[in-house]
Tab-separated table of C-alpha atoms in Angstrom:
chain	number	residue	atom	x	y	z
S	1	MET	CA	0.273	-0.245	-0.119
S	2	GLU	CA	1.545	3.626	-1.028
S	3	GLU	CA	1.940	6.440	1.797
S	4	GLN	CA	-0.082	9.166	2.105
S	5	VAL	CA	1.721	11.783	0.688
S	6	LYS	CA	1.329	15.659	2.651
S	7	LEU	CA	1.110	17.610	-0.477
S	8	THR	CA	1.972	20.813	1.438
S	9	LYS	CA	4.942	19.801	3.081
S	10	LEU	CA	7.001	19.244	-0.227
S	11	ALA	CA	6.275	23.282	-1.587
S	12	THR	CA	7.129	26.161	0.014
S	13	CYS	CA	4.274	28.352	-0.304
S	14	ALA	CA	0.736	27.108	-0.586
S	15	GLY	CA	-1.810	27.991	-3.419
S	16	CYS	CA	-2.216	32.066	-4.803
S	17	GLY	CA	0.016	32.820	-1.857
S	18	ALA	CA	3.241	32.115	-4.505
S	19	LYS	CA	1.754	34.669	-6.657
S	20	VAL	CA	4.490	37.241	-7.953
S	21	GLY	CA	3.609	40.200	-6.363
S	22	ALA	CA	1.581	43.193	-8.292
S	23	GLY	CA	4.394	45.611	-8.101
S	24	VAL	CA	6.933	43.089	-8.959
S	25	LEU	CA	5.015	42.112	-11.888
S	26	ALA	CA	4.490	45.800	-12.833
S	27	GLN	CA	7.921	46.165	-13.589
S	28	LEU	CA	8.745	42.798	-15.178
S	29	LEU	CA	6.574	43.497	-17.982
S	30	GLU	CA	7.234	47.194	-18.162
S	31	GLY	CA	8.158	48.261	-21.604
S	32	ILE	CA	7.219	45.097	-23.230
S	33	ARG	CA	5.837	45.741	-26.992
S	34	VAL	CA	1.973	45.162	-27.110
S	35	ARG	CA	0.717	44.691	-30.733
S	36	SER	CA	-1.862	46.746	-31.563
S	37	ASP	CA	-5.543	44.230	-32.602
S	38	PRO	CA	-8.640	46.228	-32.894
S	39	ASN	CA	-9.924	42.414	-31.831
S	40	LEU	CA	-8.384	42.216	-28.979
S	41	LEU	CA	-10.697	43.363	-26.357
S	42	VAL	CA	-8.874	43.062	-23.135
S	43	GLY	CA	-4.815	42.433	-23.163
S	44	PHE	CA	-2.311	41.655	-20.583
S	45	ASP	CA	-1.113	45.856	-20.999
S	46	ARG	CA	-5.078	46.062	-19.180
S	47	SER	CA	-3.981	44.484	-15.785
S	48	ASP	CA	-7.120	42.336	-15.863
S	49	ASP	CA	-8.955	39.266	-15.017
S	50	ALA	CA	-8.491	37.434	-18.425
S	51	SER	CA	-7.610	38.254	-22.079
S	52	VAL	CA	-10.757	38.920	-24.353
S	53	TYR	CA	-10.435	38.454	-28.174
S	54	LYS	CA	-13.460	39.335	-30.574
S	55	VAL	CA	-13.931	36.588	-33.050
S	56	SER	CA	-17.037	37.214	-34.393
S	57	PRO	CA	-20.585	40.330	-33.761
S	58	GLU	CA	-21.362	37.452	-31.497
S	59	LEU	CA	-18.891	35.696	-29.843
S	60	ALA	CA	-15.660	36.694	-27.730
S	61	LEU	CA	-12.797	34.084	-26.481
S	62	VAL	CA	-12.038	34.531	-22.767
S	63	GLN	CA	-8.473	32.654	-21.764
S	64	THR	CA	-6.523	32.375	-18.475
S	65	VAL	CA	-4.145	30.599	-17.410
S	66	ASP	CA	-3.313	29.227	-12.996
S	67	PHE	CA	-1.850	27.238	-11.361
S	68	PHE	CA	0.303	26.808	-7.952
S	69	PRO	CA	1.855	24.522	-5.712
S	70	PRO	CA	-0.454	22.456	-3.453
S	71	ILE	CA	-3.245	24.538	-0.963
S	72	ALA	CA	-4.307	21.302	0.649
S	73	ASP	CA	-2.888	17.638	1.946
S	74	ASP	CA	-5.347	15.630	0.004
S	75	PRO	CA	-4.568	15.112	-3.756
S	76	TYR	CA	-8.115	15.359	-4.727
S	77	THR	CA	-8.838	18.206	-3.112
S	78	PHE	CA	-5.651	20.163	-4.175
S	79	GLY	CA	-7.151	19.220	-8.004
S	80	ALA	CA	-10.049	20.759	-7.344
S	81	ILE	CA	-9.167	24.199	-5.846
S	82	ALA	CA	-6.558	24.622	-8.169
S	83	ALA	CA	-9.310	24.345	-11.135
S	84	ALA	CA	-12.192	26.174	-9.402
S	85	ASN	CA	-9.106	29.192	-8.684
S	86	ALA	CA	-7.627	28.800	-12.252
S	87	LEU	CA	-11.631	29.060	-13.799
S	88	SER	CA	-12.667	32.021	-11.483
S	89	ASP	CA	-11.086	33.981	-14.385
S	90	VAL	CA	-13.677	33.546	-17.210
S	91	TYR	CA	-16.313	34.227	-14.886
S	92	ALA	CA	-15.047	37.676	-13.663
S	93	MET	CA	-15.110	38.577	-17.245
S	94	GLY	CA	-18.884	37.670	-17.246
S	95	GLY	CA	-18.144	34.646	-19.590
S	96	GLU	CA	-18.685	31.256	-19.581
S	97	PRO	CA	-15.719	28.447	-19.576
S	98	LYS	CA	-15.913	25.627	-22.090
S	99	LEU	CA	-12.486	24.118	-22.784
S	100	ALA	CA	-9.869	23.904	-20.321
S	101	LEU	CA	-5.998	22.576	-20.815
S	102	ASN	CA	-4.429	20.980	-18.063
S	103	ILE	CA	-1.289	22.441	-16.569
S	104	MET	CA	1.080	20.420	-14.544
S	105	ALA	CA	4.800	19.616	-12.783
S	106	ILE	CA	5.123	16.506	-10.284
S	107	PRO	CA	7.753	15.312	-8.252
S	108	GLU	CA	8.668	11.747	-10.100
S	109	SER	CA	8.733	10.042	-6.243
S	110	MET	CA	4.721	11.472	-5.940
S	111	PRO	CA	2.539	8.143	-6.197
S	112	LYS	CA	0.160	7.854	-9.160
S	113	GLU	CA	-2.262	7.093	-6.550
S	114	ALA	CA	-1.722	10.870	-5.459
S	115	VAL	CA	-1.360	12.231	-9.135
S	116	HIS	CA	-4.427	9.883	-10.427
S	117	GLN	CA	-6.631	12.473	-7.318
S	118	MET	CA	-5.086	15.613	-8.259
S	119	LEU	CA	-5.705	15.062	-11.575
S	120	ARG	CA	-9.829	13.813	-11.195
S	121	GLY	CA	-10.026	17.056	-8.719
S	122	GLY	CA	-9.519	19.086	-10.770
S	123	TYR	CA	-11.552	17.012	-13.749
S	124	ASP	CA	-14.681	17.016	-12.031
S	125	LYS	CA	-14.671	21.044	-11.096
S	126	VAL	CA	-14.181	21.501	-14.575
S	127	TYR	CA	-17.006	19.200	-15.216
S	128	GLU	CA	-19.126	21.178	-12.603
S	129	ALA	CA	-18.246	24.613	-14.661
S	130	GLY	CA	-20.097	22.975	-18.023
S	131	ALA	CA	-16.763	22.039	-19.596
S	132	LEU	CA	-14.169	19.919	-21.529
S	133	ILE	CA	-10.594	19.139	-20.554
S	134	THR	CA	-8.986	18.513	-23.427
S	135	GLY	CA	-5.489	17.729	-22.762
S	136	GLY	CA	-2.207	19.679	-21.624
S	137	HIS	CA	1.276	19.264	-20.426
S	138	SER	CA	3.385	18.394	-17.453
S	139	ILE	CA	6.660	18.205	-16.698
S	140	LEU	CA	8.926	16.851	-13.989
S	141	ASP	CA	9.398	18.896	-10.717
S	142	GLU	CA	10.601	18.801	-7.284
S	143	GLU	CA	7.205	20.878	-5.849
S	144	PRO	CA	3.788	19.773	-7.090
S	145	LYS	CA	2.029	22.472	-9.071
S	146	TYR	CA	-1.655	22.290	-10.963
S	147	GLY	CA	-3.422	24.314	-12.438
S	148	LEU	CA	-5.425	25.026	-16.045
S	149	ALA	CA	-5.296	27.047	-18.908
S	150	VAL	CA	-8.717	28.161	-19.950
S	151	THR	CA	-11.008	29.101	-22.447
S	152	GLY	CA	-14.607	30.585	-22.118
S	153	PHE	CA	-16.866	32.725	-24.399
S	154	VAL	CA	-18.447	35.730	-23.713
S	155	HIS	CA	-20.924	37.735	-25.888
S	156	PRO	CA	-18.339	40.805	-26.850
S	157	ASP	CA	-20.721	43.819	-25.599
S	158	LYS	CA	-21.065	41.654	-22.385
S	159	VAL	CA	-17.699	41.962	-21.177
S	160	LEU	CA	-17.142	42.236	-18.001
S	161	THR	CA	-13.775	44.160	-17.079
S	162	ASN	CA	-11.766	45.513	-13.703
S	163	SER	CA	-12.252	49.272	-15.149
S	164	GLY	CA	-15.690	50.004	-16.014
S	165	ALA	CA	-16.980	51.155	-12.060
S	166	LYS	CA	-18.987	54.133	-12.399
S	167	HIS	CA	-19.660	56.569	-9.660
S	168	GLY	CA	-22.509	55.469	-7.104
S	169	ASP	CA	-21.835	51.962	-8.256
S	170	VAL	CA	-22.054	49.712	-5.510
S	171	ILE	CA	-19.628	46.896	-4.680
S	172	LEU	CA	-20.663	43.443	-3.436
S	173	PHE	CA	-18.732	40.590	-2.944
S	174	THR	CA	-19.776	36.443	-2.909
S	175	LYS	CA	-17.048	34.709	0.097
S	176	PRO	CA	-16.136	35.276	3.220
S	177	LEU	CA	-12.439	36.755	3.268
S	178	GLY	CA	-9.178	35.157	4.825
S	179	ILE	CA	-8.385	32.581	3.475
S	180	GLY	CA	-5.007	33.127	3.212
S	181	VAL	CA	-3.874	33.307	6.552
S	182	LEU	CA	-6.150	30.316	7.447
S	183	THR	CA	-4.141	27.990	5.156
S	184	THR	CA	-0.995	29.212	6.360
S	185	ALA	CA	-2.163	28.208	9.974
S	186	ILE	CA	-3.677	25.025	8.410
S	187	LYS	CA	0.216	24.618	6.871
S	188	ALA	CA	1.572	25.001	10.142
S	189	GLU	CA	-0.571	22.454	12.042
S	190	LEU	CA	-2.405	24.823	13.579
S	191	THR	CA	-6.575	24.322	13.354
S	192	ASP	CA	-8.642	21.318	13.505
S	193	PRO	CA	-10.076	18.903	10.701
S	194	GLU	CA	-13.608	21.303	10.834
S	195	THR	CA	-12.018	24.342	10.028
S	196	GLU	CA	-9.666	22.975	7.393
S	197	ALA	CA	-12.582	20.769	5.854
S	198	PHE	CA	-13.989	24.408	6.428
S	199	ALA	CA	-11.455	25.869	4.241
S	200	CYS	CA	-11.428	23.480	1.257
S	201	LYS	CA	-15.075	23.360	0.772
S	202	LEU	CA	-14.939	27.110	-0.159
S	203	MET	CA	-12.310	27.066	-2.248
S	204	MET	CA	-13.921	24.633	-4.369
S	205	THR	CA	-16.596	26.440	-4.762
S	206	LEU	CA	-16.839	27.666	-8.401
S	207	ASN	CA	-17.652	31.108	-8.689
S	208	LYS	CA	-20.183	30.333	-11.557
S	209	TYR	CA	-23.043	30.265	-9.287
S	210	ALA	CA	-22.267	34.236	-8.455
S	211	ARG	CA	-21.781	34.682	-12.713
S	212	ASP	CA	-25.241	33.223	-13.437
S	213	ILE	CA	-26.365	35.638	-11.131
S	214	MET	CA	-25.013	38.654	-11.347
S	215	VAL	CA	-24.867	38.873	-15.725
S	216	LYS	CA	-28.581	39.569	-15.152
S	217	TYR	CA	-27.926	42.969	-13.966
S	218	ARG	CA	-26.355	46.646	-14.392
S	219	VAL	CA	-22.542	44.977	-13.544
S	220	HIS	CA	-20.329	47.554	-14.617
S	221	ALA	CA	-17.027	46.317	-13.319
S	222	CYS	CA	-15.887	43.205	-11.458
S	223	THR	CA	-12.924	41.213	-10.676
S	224	ASP	CA	-12.294	38.234	-9.076
S	225	VAL	CA	-10.233	38.234	-5.178
S	226	THR	CA	-6.781	35.988	-4.947
S	227	GLY	CA	-3.559	36.763	-4.734
S	228	PHE	CA	-3.033	40.505	-4.433
S	229	GLY	CA	-5.859	40.091	-2.160
S	230	MET	CA	-8.945	43.124	-1.604
S	231	MET	CA	-7.041	45.573	-1.774
S	232	GLY	CA	-4.790	44.981	-3.960
S	233	HIS	CA	-8.222	44.249	-6.597
S	234	LEU	CA	-9.905	46.621	-5.627
S	235	LEU	CA	-7.281	48.780	-6.002
S	236	GLU	CA	-6.811	47.756	-9.953
S	237	MET	CA	-10.399	48.390	-9.535
S	238	ALA	CA	-10.371	52.091	-8.959
S	239	GLN	CA	-7.313	53.111	-11.154
S	240	GLY	CA	-8.529	51.239	-13.882
S	241	SER	CA	-11.602	53.017	-13.653
S	242	ASP	CA	-10.328	56.493	-12.397
S	243	VAL	CA	-12.070	56.151	-9.947
S	244	GLN	CA	-11.875	55.729	-5.977
S	245	ILE	CA	-14.031	53.098	-3.251
S	246	ARG	CA	-15.015	54.015	-0.078
S	247	LEU	CA	-15.358	50.554	1.869
S	248	SER	CA	-16.956	49.428	5.252
S	249	VAL	CA	-14.778	47.518	7.163
S	250	ALA	CA	-17.878	46.528	9.072
S	251	ASP	CA	-19.403	45.035	6.036
S	252	VAL	CA	-16.358	42.275	5.779
S	253	ASP	CA	-17.561	38.607	6.664
S	254	PHE	CA	-14.054	38.801	8.267
S	255	ILE	CA	-13.556	34.105	8.991
S	256	PRO	CA	-13.353	34.155	12.914
S	257	GLN	CA	-10.440	31.664	12.291
S	258	SER	CA	-8.873	34.207	10.136
S	259	VAL	CA	-8.786	37.001	12.415
S	260	GLU	CA	-7.891	35.079	15.355
S	261	PHE	CA	-4.399	33.614	14.037
S	262	ALA	CA	-3.833	36.696	12.319
S	263	GLN	CA	-4.075	39.115	16.060
S	264	LEU	CA	-1.062	36.141	16.683
S	265	GLY	CA	0.532	36.978	14.088
S	266	ILE	CA	0.372	33.955	11.728
S	267	LEU	CA	0.210	36.144	7.637
S	268	PRO	CA	1.241	34.805	4.696
S	269	ALA	CA	4.128	36.384	3.241
S	270	GLY	CA	2.329	37.276	0.380
S	271	MET	CA	0.358	39.312	2.566
S	272	TYR	CA	3.524	42.044	3.027
S	273	ARG	CA	4.084	41.818	-0.762
S	274	ASN	CA	0.238	42.932	-0.978
S	275	ARG	CA	0.689	45.688	1.688
S	276	ARG	CA	4.108	46.980	0.435
S	277	TYR	CA	2.412	47.489	-3.655
S	278	ALA	CA	-1.054	48.983	-2.161
S	279	GLU	CA	-0.780	50.682	1.088
S	280	SER	CA	0.264	54.095	-0.277
S	281	PHE	CA	-3.275	54.428	-1.819
S	282	VAL	CA	-4.908	53.649	1.157
S	283	ASP	CA	-6.909	55.220	3.340
S	284	PRO	CA	-6.853	53.331	6.309
S	285	GLY	CA	-9.000	55.572	8.732
S	286	ARG	CA	-9.397	53.835	12.081
S	287	THR	CA	-9.342	50.388	10.956
S	288	GLU	CA	-7.750	47.903	13.194
S	289	LEU	CA	-4.425	46.507	12.351
S	290	VAL	CA	-5.327	42.847	11.888
S	291	TYR	CA	-8.391	43.605	9.730
S	292	GLN	CA	-5.885	45.701	7.098
S	293	ASP	CA	-4.051	42.703	7.541
S	294	LEU	CA	-6.719	40.508	6.366
S	295	LEU	CA	-7.568	43.003	3.900
S	296	TYR	CA	-4.077	42.188	1.897
S	297	ASP	CA	-4.768	38.978	2.833
S	298	PRO	CA	-4.044	36.770	-0.092
S	299	GLN	CA	-6.998	34.269	-1.092
S	300	THR	CA	-6.754	31.241	-2.982
S	301	SER	CA	-10.072	30.486	-5.373
S	302	GLY	CA	-11.468	34.006	-3.588
S	303	GLY	CA	-15.135	35.775	-4.155
S	304	LEU	CA	-16.851	37.789	-7.437
S	305	ALA	CA	-15.453	41.753	-6.045
S	306	ILE	CA	-18.768	43.265	-8.573
S	307	ALA	CA	-19.791	46.745	-9.117
S	308	VAL	CA	-23.336	47.023	-9.800
S	309	ASP	CA	-25.470	49.932	-10.978
S	310	PRO	CA	-27.494	50.765	-7.614
S	311	GLU	CA	-30.572	50.953	-8.754
S	312	ASP	CA	-29.863	47.308	-9.306
S	313	ALA	CA	-27.434	47.022	-5.630
S	314	ASP	CA	-30.697	45.294	-3.872
S	315	ALA	CA	-32.097	42.796	-6.000
S	316	LEU	CA	-28.568	41.031	-6.440
S	317	TYR	CA	-27.953	41.346	-3.402
S	318	ALA	CA	-30.460	39.642	-1.903
S	319	GLU	CA	-30.652	37.094	-5.064
S	320	LEU	CA	-26.577	36.082	-4.611
S	321	LYS	CA	-27.957	35.772	-0.942
S	322	ARG	CA	-29.181	32.438	-1.963
S	323	ALA	CA	-26.841	31.164	-3.861
S	324	VAL	CA	-23.251	32.125	-3.015
S	325	PRO	CA	-21.020	31.410	0.182
S	326	SER	CA	-21.193	35.212	1.580
S	327	ALA	CA	-22.834	38.157	-0.356
S	328	GLN	CA	-21.435	40.975	1.138
S	329	ARG	CA	-22.587	45.368	0.612
S	330	LEU	CA	-19.005	46.524	1.338
S	331	GLY	CA	-19.520	50.227	0.127
S	332	VAL	CA	-19.927	52.732	-2.979
S	333	VAL	CA	-18.027	54.309	-5.913
S	334	GLU	CA	-16.804	57.661	-5.562
S	335	PRO	CA	-15.551	60.475	-8.305
S	336	TYR	CA	-11.653	60.354	-7.634
S	337	GLU	CA	-10.683	63.252	-5.714
S	338	GLY	CA	-6.815	62.778	-6.064
S	339	GLY	CA	-4.947	60.916	-3.680
S	340	LYS	CA	-5.865	57.608	-2.039
S	341	ARG	CA	-8.323	55.177	-4.020
S	342	ILE	CA	-9.348	53.545	-1.427
S	343	PHE	CA	-10.931	54.874	2.233
S	344	LEU	CA	-11.384	52.674	4.818
S	345	ARG	CA	-14.487	53.769	7.546
């Protein structure tokens, strides 16, 4: 009988905590020439969740790729989380995933059954999304990694970006916050089985259900909150839309166990990278440090941050409450007055 492998012990970082910081990424991309194409509706120069290419007046392709080292010890769970996280970028653009390709790196010594279960987890989530896995690529590596390249469809006139927020829009969010802190504590074996099960279930939850609801309303901007944390992703929305955002910290659904661990100083390295990148644009007001930390916490398979027309906000919020892990009404979009982009109150 093959010995059970603990995947997180094979990785130095977990999930989206391994993501290159936004500030470093901007420097790495600086100066790269961007080719002009009238059919490229969204490219990498836009700091958005995925690229969008117009194929016809009725169809545009949404493309994204996402992979990371283990966020859970159980191979099936890790595969499902990685797939849910990769699919999320298509949902954030208002699209529907259609095709996916596996991306996998595994140690030569990794048991075949563990690899099989990891792939099975990915397949199950892709099929739940209504999409197909049609192939992929794998290499040998000392540290396991898994994810997907995903192609989705969207109508060219219904593409959602992170740069379309308008004055007066209401910011809604669809999952509780603090998963990066929680997975850091899990990796350190500081949590009980119930907490670990809660975290895994949350990360395995597709944003499909939020997407299917929000496209029925006048949503002006959307982004999924992942590796750059709530502050990093809302900053990209504020900068791209040339607005400022006023956020009510009291209305954020922080995971209670994450608050406790953050108070003890158990914080992922990605939180510090996100803070260095975004904090000069954030007015924290009187927000306690522990909640500031959680707002910079890198999320894996996090929720959708939605900027919706104020006249549709109540109806969208009510419908989301019945379908997502945690519907929250976080704040409002305001005209940019210069200086800070995000104001916490």
